[in-house]
XYZ file of C-alpha atoms in Angstrom:
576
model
C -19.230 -33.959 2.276
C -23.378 -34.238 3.206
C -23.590 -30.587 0.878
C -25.717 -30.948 -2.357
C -24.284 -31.548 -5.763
C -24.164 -28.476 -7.639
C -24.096 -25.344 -4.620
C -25.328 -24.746 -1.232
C -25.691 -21.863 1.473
C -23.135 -22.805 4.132
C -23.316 -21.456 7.373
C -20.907 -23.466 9.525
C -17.111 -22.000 10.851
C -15.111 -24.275 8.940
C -16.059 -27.120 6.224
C -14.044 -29.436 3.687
C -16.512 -29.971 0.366
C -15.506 -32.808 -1.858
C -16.899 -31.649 -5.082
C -17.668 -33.677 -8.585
C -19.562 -31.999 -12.018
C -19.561 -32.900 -15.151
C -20.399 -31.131 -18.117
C -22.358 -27.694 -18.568
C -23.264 -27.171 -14.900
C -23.410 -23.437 -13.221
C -23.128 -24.346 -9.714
C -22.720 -21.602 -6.627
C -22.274 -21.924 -3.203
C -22.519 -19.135 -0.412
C -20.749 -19.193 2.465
C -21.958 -16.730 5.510
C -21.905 -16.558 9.172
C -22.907 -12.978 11.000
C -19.529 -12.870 13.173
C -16.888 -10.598 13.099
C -14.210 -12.489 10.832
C -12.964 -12.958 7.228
C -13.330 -16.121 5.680
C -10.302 -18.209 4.056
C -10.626 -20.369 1.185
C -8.574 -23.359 -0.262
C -8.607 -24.933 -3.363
C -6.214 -27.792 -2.469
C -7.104 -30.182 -5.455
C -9.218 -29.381 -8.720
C -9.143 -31.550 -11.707
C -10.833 -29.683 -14.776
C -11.941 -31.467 -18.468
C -8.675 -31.810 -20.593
C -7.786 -29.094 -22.678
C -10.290 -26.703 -20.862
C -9.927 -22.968 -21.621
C -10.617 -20.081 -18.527
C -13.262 -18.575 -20.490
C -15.324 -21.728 -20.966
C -14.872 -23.585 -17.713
C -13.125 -22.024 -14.461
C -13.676 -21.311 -11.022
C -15.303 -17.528 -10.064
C -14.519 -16.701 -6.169
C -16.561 -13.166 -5.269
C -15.930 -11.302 -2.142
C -19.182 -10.813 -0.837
C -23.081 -12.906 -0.572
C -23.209 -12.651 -4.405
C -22.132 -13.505 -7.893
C -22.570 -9.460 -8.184
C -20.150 -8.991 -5.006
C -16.369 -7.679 -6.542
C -14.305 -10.642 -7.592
C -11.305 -12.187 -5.633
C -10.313 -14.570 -8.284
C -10.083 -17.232 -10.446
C -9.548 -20.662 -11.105
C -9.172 -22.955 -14.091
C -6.717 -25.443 -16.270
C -3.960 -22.822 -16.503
C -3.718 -21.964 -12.812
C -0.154 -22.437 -11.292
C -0.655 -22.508 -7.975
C -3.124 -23.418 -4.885
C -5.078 -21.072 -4.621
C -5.866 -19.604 -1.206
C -8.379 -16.384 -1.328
C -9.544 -14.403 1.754
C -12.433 -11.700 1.666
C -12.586 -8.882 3.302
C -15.699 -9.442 5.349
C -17.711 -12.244 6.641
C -19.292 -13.239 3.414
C -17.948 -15.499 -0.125
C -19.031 -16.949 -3.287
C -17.975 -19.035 -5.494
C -19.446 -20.188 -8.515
C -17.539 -22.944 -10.689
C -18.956 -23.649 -14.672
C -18.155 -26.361 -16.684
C -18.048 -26.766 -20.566
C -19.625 -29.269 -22.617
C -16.914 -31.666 -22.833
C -18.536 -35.263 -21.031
C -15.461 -35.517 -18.464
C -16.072 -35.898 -14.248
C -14.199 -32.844 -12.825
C -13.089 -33.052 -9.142
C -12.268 -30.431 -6.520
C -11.584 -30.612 -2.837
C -12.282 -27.232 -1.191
C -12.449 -25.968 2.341
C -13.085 -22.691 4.156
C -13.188 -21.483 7.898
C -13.488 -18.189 9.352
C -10.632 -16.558 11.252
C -9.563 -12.965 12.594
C -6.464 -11.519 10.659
C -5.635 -9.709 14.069
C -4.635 -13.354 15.759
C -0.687 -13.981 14.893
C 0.794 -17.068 15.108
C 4.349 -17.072 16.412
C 7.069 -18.673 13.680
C 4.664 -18.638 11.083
C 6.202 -16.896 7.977
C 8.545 -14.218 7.598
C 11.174 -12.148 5.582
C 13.982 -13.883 4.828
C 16.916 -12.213 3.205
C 20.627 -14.172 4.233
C 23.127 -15.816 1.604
C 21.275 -18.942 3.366
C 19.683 -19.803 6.389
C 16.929 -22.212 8.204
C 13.278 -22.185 9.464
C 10.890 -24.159 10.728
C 6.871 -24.299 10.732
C 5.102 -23.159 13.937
C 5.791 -25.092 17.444
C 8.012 -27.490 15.269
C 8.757 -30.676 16.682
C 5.617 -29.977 19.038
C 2.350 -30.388 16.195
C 1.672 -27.556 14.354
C -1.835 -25.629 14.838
C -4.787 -26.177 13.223
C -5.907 -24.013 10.484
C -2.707 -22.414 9.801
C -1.589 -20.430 6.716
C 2.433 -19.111 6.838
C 4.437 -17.732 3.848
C 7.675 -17.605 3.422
C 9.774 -15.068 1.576
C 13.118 -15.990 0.317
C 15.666 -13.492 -1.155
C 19.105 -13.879 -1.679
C 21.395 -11.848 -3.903
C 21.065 -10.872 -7.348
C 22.546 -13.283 -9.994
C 21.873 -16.271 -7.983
C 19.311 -18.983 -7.301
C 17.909 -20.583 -4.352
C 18.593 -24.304 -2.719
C 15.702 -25.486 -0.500
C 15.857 -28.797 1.736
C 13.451 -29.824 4.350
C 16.035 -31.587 6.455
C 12.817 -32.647 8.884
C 9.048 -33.226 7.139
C 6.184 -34.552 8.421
C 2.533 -33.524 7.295
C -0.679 -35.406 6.955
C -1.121 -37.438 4.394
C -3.123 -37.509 1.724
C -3.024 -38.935 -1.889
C -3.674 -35.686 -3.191
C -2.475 -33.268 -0.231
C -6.083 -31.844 0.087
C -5.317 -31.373 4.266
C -2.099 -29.740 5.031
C 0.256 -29.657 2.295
C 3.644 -27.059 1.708
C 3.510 -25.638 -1.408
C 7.065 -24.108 -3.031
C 7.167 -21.250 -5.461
C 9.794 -20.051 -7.873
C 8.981 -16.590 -7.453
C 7.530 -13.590 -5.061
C 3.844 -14.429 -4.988
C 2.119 -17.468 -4.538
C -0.331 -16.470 -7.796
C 1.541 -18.142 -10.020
C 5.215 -20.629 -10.797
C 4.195 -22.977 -8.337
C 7.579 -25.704 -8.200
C 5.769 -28.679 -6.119
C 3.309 -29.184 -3.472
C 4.014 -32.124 -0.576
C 2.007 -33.405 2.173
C 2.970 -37.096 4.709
C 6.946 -37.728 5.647
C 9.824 -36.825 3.280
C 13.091 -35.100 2.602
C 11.971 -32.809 -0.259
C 14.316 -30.280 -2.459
C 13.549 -27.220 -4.090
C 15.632 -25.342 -6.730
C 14.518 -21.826 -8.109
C 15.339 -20.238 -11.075
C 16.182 -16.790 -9.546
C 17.417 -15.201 -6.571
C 13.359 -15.276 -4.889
C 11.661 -18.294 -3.393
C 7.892 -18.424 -1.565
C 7.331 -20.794 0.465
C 3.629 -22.138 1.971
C 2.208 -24.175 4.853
C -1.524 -24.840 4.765
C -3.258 -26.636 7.270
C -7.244 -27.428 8.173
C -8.571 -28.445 11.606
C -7.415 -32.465 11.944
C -4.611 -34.719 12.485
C -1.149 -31.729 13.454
C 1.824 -33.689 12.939
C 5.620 -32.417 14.124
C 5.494 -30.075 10.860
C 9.299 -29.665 8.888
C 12.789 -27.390 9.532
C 13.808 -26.416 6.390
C 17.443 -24.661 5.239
C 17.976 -22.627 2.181
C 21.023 -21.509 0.448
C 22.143 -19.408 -2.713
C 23.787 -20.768 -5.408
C 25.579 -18.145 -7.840
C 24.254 -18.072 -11.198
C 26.382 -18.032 -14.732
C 26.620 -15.352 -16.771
C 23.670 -14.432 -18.912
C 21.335 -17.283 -17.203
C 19.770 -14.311 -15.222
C 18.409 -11.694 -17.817
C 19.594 -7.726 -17.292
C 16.209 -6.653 -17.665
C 13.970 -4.067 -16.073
C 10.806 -3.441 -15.649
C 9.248 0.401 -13.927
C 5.176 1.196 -13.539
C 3.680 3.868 -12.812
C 0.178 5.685 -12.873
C 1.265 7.503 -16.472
C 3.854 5.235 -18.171
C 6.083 1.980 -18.811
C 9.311 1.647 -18.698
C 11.708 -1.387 -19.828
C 15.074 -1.575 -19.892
C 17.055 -4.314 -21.711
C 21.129 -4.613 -21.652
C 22.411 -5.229 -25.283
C 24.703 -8.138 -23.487
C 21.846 -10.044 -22.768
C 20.438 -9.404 -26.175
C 23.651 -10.602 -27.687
C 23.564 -13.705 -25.621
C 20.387 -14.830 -27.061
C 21.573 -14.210 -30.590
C 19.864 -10.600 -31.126
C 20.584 -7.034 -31.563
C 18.397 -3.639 -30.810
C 17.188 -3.641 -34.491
C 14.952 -7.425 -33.285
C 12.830 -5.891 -30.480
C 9.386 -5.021 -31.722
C 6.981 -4.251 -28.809
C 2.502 -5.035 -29.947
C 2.655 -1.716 -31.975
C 5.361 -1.809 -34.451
C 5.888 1.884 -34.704
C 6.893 2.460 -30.966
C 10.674 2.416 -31.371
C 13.428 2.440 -28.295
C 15.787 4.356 -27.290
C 18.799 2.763 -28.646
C 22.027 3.195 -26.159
C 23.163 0.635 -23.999
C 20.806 -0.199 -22.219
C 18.265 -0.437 -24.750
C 14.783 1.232 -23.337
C 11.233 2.025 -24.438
C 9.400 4.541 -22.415
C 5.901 4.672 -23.429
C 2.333 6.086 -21.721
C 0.052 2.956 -20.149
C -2.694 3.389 -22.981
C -0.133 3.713 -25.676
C 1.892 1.660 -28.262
C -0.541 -1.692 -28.304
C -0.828 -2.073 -24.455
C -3.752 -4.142 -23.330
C -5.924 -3.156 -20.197
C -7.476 -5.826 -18.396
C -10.106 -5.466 -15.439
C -9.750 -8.067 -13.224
C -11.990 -7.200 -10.203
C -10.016 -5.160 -7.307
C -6.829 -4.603 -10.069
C -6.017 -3.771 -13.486
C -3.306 -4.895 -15.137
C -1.855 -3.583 -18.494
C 0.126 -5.360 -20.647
C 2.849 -5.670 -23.282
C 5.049 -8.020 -25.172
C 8.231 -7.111 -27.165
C 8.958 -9.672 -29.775
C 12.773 -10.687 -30.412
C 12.492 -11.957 -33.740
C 14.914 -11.254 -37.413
C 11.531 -10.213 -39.507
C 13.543 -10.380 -42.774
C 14.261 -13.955 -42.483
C 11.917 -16.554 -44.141
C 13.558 -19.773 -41.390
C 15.191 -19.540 -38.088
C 16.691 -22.150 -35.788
C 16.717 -19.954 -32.966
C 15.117 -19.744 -29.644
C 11.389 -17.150 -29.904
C 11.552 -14.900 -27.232
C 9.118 -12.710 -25.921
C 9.239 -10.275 -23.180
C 5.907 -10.052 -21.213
C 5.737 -6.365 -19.344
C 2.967 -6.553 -17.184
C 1.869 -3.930 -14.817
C -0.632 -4.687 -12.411
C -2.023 -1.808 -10.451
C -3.656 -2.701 -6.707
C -4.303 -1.884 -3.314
C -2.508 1.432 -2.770
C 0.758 0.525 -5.210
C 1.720 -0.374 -8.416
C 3.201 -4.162 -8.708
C 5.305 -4.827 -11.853
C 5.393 -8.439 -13.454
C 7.796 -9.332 -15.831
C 8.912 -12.726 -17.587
C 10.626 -13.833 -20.573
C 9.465 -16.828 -22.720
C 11.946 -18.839 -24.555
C 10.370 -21.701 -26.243
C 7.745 -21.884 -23.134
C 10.350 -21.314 -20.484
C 9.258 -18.529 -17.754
C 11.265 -16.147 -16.467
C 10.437 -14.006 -13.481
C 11.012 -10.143 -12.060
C 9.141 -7.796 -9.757
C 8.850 -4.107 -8.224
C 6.596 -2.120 -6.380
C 5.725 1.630 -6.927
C 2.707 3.836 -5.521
C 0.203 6.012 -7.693
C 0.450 9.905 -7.795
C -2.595 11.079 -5.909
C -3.083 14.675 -4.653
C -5.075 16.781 -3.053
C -5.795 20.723 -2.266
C -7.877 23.163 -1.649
C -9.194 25.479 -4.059
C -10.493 29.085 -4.309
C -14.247 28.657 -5.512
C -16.368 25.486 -7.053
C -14.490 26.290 -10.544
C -11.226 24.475 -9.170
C -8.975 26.817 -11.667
C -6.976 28.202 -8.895
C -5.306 26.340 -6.064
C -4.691 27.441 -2.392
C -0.986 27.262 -2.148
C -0.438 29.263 1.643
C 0.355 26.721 3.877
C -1.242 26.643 7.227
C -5.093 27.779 5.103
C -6.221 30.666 7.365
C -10.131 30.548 6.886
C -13.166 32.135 8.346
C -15.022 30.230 11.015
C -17.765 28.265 8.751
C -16.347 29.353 5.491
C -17.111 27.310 2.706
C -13.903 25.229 1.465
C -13.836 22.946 -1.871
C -10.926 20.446 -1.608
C -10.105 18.221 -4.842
C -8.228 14.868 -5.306
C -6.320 14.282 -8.260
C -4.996 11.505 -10.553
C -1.960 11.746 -12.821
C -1.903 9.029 -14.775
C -2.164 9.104 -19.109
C -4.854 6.269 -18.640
C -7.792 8.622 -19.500
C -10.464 5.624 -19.035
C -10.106 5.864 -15.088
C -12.386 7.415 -12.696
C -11.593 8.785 -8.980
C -14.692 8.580 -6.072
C -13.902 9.972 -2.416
C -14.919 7.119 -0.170
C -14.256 8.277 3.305
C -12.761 11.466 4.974
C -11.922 12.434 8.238
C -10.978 15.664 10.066
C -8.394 15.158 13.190
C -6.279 18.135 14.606
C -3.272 16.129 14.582
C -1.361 15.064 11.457
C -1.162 11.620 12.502
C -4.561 11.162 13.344
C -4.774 9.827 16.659
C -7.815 9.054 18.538
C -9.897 12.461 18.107
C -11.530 12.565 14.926
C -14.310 13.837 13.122
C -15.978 12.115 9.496
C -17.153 14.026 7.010
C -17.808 11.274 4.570
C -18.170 7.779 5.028
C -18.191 5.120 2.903
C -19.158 7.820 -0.065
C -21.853 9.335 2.313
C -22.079 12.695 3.596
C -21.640 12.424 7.391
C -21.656 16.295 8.311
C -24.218 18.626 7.260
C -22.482 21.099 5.699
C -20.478 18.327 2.924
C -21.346 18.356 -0.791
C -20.119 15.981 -2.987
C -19.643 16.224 -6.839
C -20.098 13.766 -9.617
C -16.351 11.745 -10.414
C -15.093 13.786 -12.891
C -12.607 11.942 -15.037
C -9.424 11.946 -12.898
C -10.797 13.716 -9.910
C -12.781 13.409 -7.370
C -14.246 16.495 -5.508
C -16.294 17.673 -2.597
C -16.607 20.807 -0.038
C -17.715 21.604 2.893
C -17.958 24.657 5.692
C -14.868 24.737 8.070
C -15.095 24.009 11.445
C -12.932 24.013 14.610
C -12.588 21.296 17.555
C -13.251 21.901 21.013
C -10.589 22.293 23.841
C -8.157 24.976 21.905
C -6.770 22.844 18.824
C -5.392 25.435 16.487
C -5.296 23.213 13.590
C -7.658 20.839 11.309
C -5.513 18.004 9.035
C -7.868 15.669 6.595
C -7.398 12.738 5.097
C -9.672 11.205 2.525
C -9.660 7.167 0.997
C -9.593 7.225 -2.687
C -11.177 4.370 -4.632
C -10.088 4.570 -8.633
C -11.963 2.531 -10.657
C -12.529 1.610 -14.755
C -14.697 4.098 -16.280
C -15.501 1.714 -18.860
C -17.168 -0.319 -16.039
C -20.597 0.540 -15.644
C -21.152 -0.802 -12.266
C -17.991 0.038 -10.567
C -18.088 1.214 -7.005
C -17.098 4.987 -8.154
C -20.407 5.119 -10.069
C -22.464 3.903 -7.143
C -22.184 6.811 -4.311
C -23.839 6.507 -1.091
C -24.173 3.021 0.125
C -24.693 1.549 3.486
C -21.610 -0.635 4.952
C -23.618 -3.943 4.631
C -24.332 -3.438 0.939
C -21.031 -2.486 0.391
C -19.678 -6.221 -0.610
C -21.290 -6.045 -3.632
C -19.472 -2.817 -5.441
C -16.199 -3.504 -6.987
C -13.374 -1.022 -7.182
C -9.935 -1.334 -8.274
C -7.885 0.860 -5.752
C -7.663 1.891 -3.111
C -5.143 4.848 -1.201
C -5.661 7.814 0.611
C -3.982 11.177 0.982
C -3.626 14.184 3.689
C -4.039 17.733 3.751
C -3.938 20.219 6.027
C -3.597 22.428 8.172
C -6.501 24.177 7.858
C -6.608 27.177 11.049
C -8.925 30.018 11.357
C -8.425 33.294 10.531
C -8.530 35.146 14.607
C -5.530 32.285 15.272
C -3.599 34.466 12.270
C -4.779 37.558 14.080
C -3.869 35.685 17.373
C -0.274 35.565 16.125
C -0.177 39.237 14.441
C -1.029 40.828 17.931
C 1.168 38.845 19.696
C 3.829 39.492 17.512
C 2.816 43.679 18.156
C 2.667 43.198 21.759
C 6.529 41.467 21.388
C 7.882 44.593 19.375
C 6.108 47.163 21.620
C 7.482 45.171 24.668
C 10.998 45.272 23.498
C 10.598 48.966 22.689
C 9.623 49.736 26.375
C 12.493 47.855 27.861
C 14.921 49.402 25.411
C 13.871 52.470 26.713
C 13.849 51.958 30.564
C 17.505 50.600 29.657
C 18.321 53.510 28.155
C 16.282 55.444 31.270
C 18.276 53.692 34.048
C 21.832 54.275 32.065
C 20.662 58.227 32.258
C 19.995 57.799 35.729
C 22.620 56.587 36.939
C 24.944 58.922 35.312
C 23.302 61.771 37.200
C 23.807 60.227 40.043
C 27.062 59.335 39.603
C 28.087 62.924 38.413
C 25.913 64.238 41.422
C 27.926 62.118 43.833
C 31.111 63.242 42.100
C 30.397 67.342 42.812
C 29.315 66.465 46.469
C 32.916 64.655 47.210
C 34.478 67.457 45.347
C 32.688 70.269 47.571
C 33.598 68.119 51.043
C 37.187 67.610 50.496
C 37.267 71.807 49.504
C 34.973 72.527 52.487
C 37.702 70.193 54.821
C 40.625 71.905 53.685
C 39.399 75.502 54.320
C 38.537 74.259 57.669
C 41.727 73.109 58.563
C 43.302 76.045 57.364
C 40.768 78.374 59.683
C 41.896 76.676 62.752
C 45.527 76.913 61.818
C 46.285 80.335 60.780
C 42.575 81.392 62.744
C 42.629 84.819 64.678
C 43.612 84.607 68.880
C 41.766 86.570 71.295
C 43.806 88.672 73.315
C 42.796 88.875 77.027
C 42.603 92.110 78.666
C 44.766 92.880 81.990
């Protein structure tokens, strides 16, 4: 309320804008504030023209002060969820466009600035029991303002989840703009959203598999006592859950289908068909294709900080002119972000979703080589190296995607491989921070850089690094891997798509090796000495035991003659 029409600069800490378009408008609002906090972002309500597509009329949310700032996400018609975005700094846009269609489109939207550090007690949570009960934060005292928990429910395989809030009371609202709850049939909250409720009830929940997400939202008025909730699993029949599997990671795809499940649907292994025909499974039971990312039909989409790459196998009986059974298709998605790979899986049967999830990390390396050619590794472990030598370290990729680039972001040198408090950058942000760093081009799948070697003060033997990796789409142009050095306040406007990081180390200097060598003399010469002064003292006293022997020996002789002397000795005779 009190903004203009079509976009503004907003300043404030928090604000609720009630927003109404109509057709072809390109509206963008900017919300800033120079303090030391991320921003959070609700959509709560948004009301697009009636058979709208994304491409033609959506919402555009940007994590940074520009449309050019990486993007967070999107809205439009075919969104499942409420969405609720967060940037990484103290700057968001959002831009929403509308297509020509005369219609009034409505939104309710509202954003305040917090610090991720502050935790709320009782406010979201693992939760992982055959059943079990929760409530939202200070419950029955009123819940705090501004407030964002999630849930996770997961109960055993081959069931589903019962959800009743035995206790509910939120604002109310028509629309549940304010605080609402918000129940998904699923891990995330991106998508399979089951109901949203707001005022006093007694609401149920039923998912369709053994994971539930659950959501409280709240902005800054009118806390009420907030709901206790209790969940429990219900065991599923038979074939209801499908026996499928889905694996990602950075070089390949991997699904795994039982033939029981197959059968139960009315199809064999001779039905599947994945986007390119001639990429065949491996027919045993399971049935499985294996295949590279960029390989048999998969489609690679760049959505902002992720890519995801995609692939559908089609159950269908191709020789048949009429069927009256079920079309299935199995939608393999694999959605690569923020230091892992997330797998997204679900089965349509005549429009009917199906959900299953994983997680996985890429395969990132990275070692030292000989010379600038990087042809030959350095495999000793600790690297012995000449004070100021010049070392070239390289981080690799292995993934069958050849369209990706790798850029070194930051490194930092610490003598300790857990890299407490004492450390030392050598690049920053993709700029050189020590004199002696040189940075190459990206290079297809690796990223590479060297530098003279150094030691810290105060006697630390070794040097450990660790660099942050950002991968991004070579096809992209204006990705953050082709951008370099850039200060940390223009950094909200690059984009990347990963993120991870990986160690090395030690690195130690060549008079520690020597250090060791000598000391390792100085141990076998020691030894040798007292071996000998052993062997010295045994000599010793064996002389003096023999000695001692001959001069007993010579005493008791010497004592007997004696006594013999004065018996048998000669008399004097005295003369008359």
């Amino acid at each position: 309320t009190g903004v203009p029409l079509c976009g503004a600069s907003l300043h404030e800490l928090n604000k609720p804008l009630r927003i109404e378009l109509q057709a072809n408008a390109n509206c963008v609002w900017q919300i800033q504030r120079n303090v030391n906090q991320t921003i959070r972002l609700v959509f709560s309500y948004f009301k697009f023209a009636p058979s709208s597509s994304c491409e033609t009329e959506n919402i555009k949310i940007y994590d940074g002060p520009s449309t050019n700032s990486p993007l967070l996400g999107q809205v439009c018609s075919d969104t499942d969820a409420v969405p609720v975005l967060q940037s990484s700094s103290d700057s968001l846009t959002f831009r929403i466009t509308t297509n020509s269609v005369a219609f009034r489109r409505n939104f309710f939207v509202y954003y305040y600035f917090f610090s991720p550090e502050t935790k709320i007690e009782n406010c979201g949570g693992r939760l992982t029991g055959p059943s079990g009960t929760f409530t939202s934060p200070n419950y029955p005292v009123p819940y705090p303002e501004f407030t964002y928990c999630v849930w996770h429910i997961e109960t055993a395989k081959n069931s589903k989840i019962n959800l009743k809030f035995q206790d509910f009371f939120l604002e109310l609202n028509q629309n549940c703009e304010y605080d609402f709850t918000a129940v998904y049939d699923g891990p995330t909250t991106n998508t399979g959203l089951i109901g949203k409720v707001c005022g006093r009830a007694q609401p149920t929940f039923e998912s369709s598999s053994n994971v539930m997400t659950v959501v409280l939202s709240t902005d800054y008025a009118n806390s009420y006592r907030g709901f206790s909730a209790q969940y429990t699993s219900v065991p599923l029949p038979g074939p209801v859950e499908p026996n499928i599997f889905l694996t990602c990671s950075s070089d390949s795809m991997k699904i795994v289908l039982s033939k029981s499940y197959l059968a139960s649907l009315g199809y064999n292994e001779t039905h599947l068909q994945l986007n390119d025909p001639s990429c065949s499974p491996v027919i045993t039971d399971p049935v499985t294709f294996s295949f590279p990312l960029a390989s048999c039909g998969t489609t690679k989409k760049d959505e902002g900080q992720s890519i995801t790459y995609t692939n559908i196998i089609s159950l269908s009986k191709t020789s048949s002119i009429i069927t009256r059974q079920k079309s299935v298709q199995i939608i393999a998605k694999c959605k690569m972000e923020n230091n892992s790979t997330l797998e997204v899986m679900y089965i349509t049967e005549n429009n009917i979703i199906q959900n299953t999830t994983a997680v996985g990390r890429y395969n990132v390396s990275m070692s030292f080589y000989d010379s600038d050619s990087f042809s030959k590794p350095v495999l000793q472990s600790p690297y012995y190296v000449d004070l100021n030598q010049t070392l070239f370290a390289q981080v690799s990729l292995h993934s069958t995607d050849p369209h990706l680039l790798v850029f070194v972001d930051t490194c930092v040198a610490s003598p300790q491989p857990d890299f407490g408090s004492l450390a030392y950058d050598l690049i920053r942000s993709g700029c050189n921070k020590d004199d002696t760093v040189v940075t190459y081009p990206p290079l297809e799948h690796y990223g590479r850089f060297k530098f003279n070697a150094f030691r810290f003060l105060h006697s630390f033997p070794s040097v450990y690094l660790q660099c942050d990796i950002l991968i991004c789409d070579s096809n992209n142009a204006n990705s953050r891997c082709t951008e370099g050095c850039i200060s940390r306040h223009k950094r909200a406007i690059s984009s990347y798509t990963w993120k991870t990081n990986t160690v090395v180390g030690p690195i130690r200097l060549k008079r520690d090796l020597r250090s060791v060598d000598h000391s390792e003399s100085l141990t076998k010469a020691d030894a040798e000495e007292t071996l000998n002064l052993q062997q010295y003292s045994l000599y010793t006293l064996s002389f003096v035991v023999l000695i001692s022997n001959v001069i007993i020996v010579v005493a008791v002789i010497l004592k007997h003659r004696n006594k013999r002397q004065e018996e048998y000795g000669y008399q004097k005779i005295q003369s008359s």
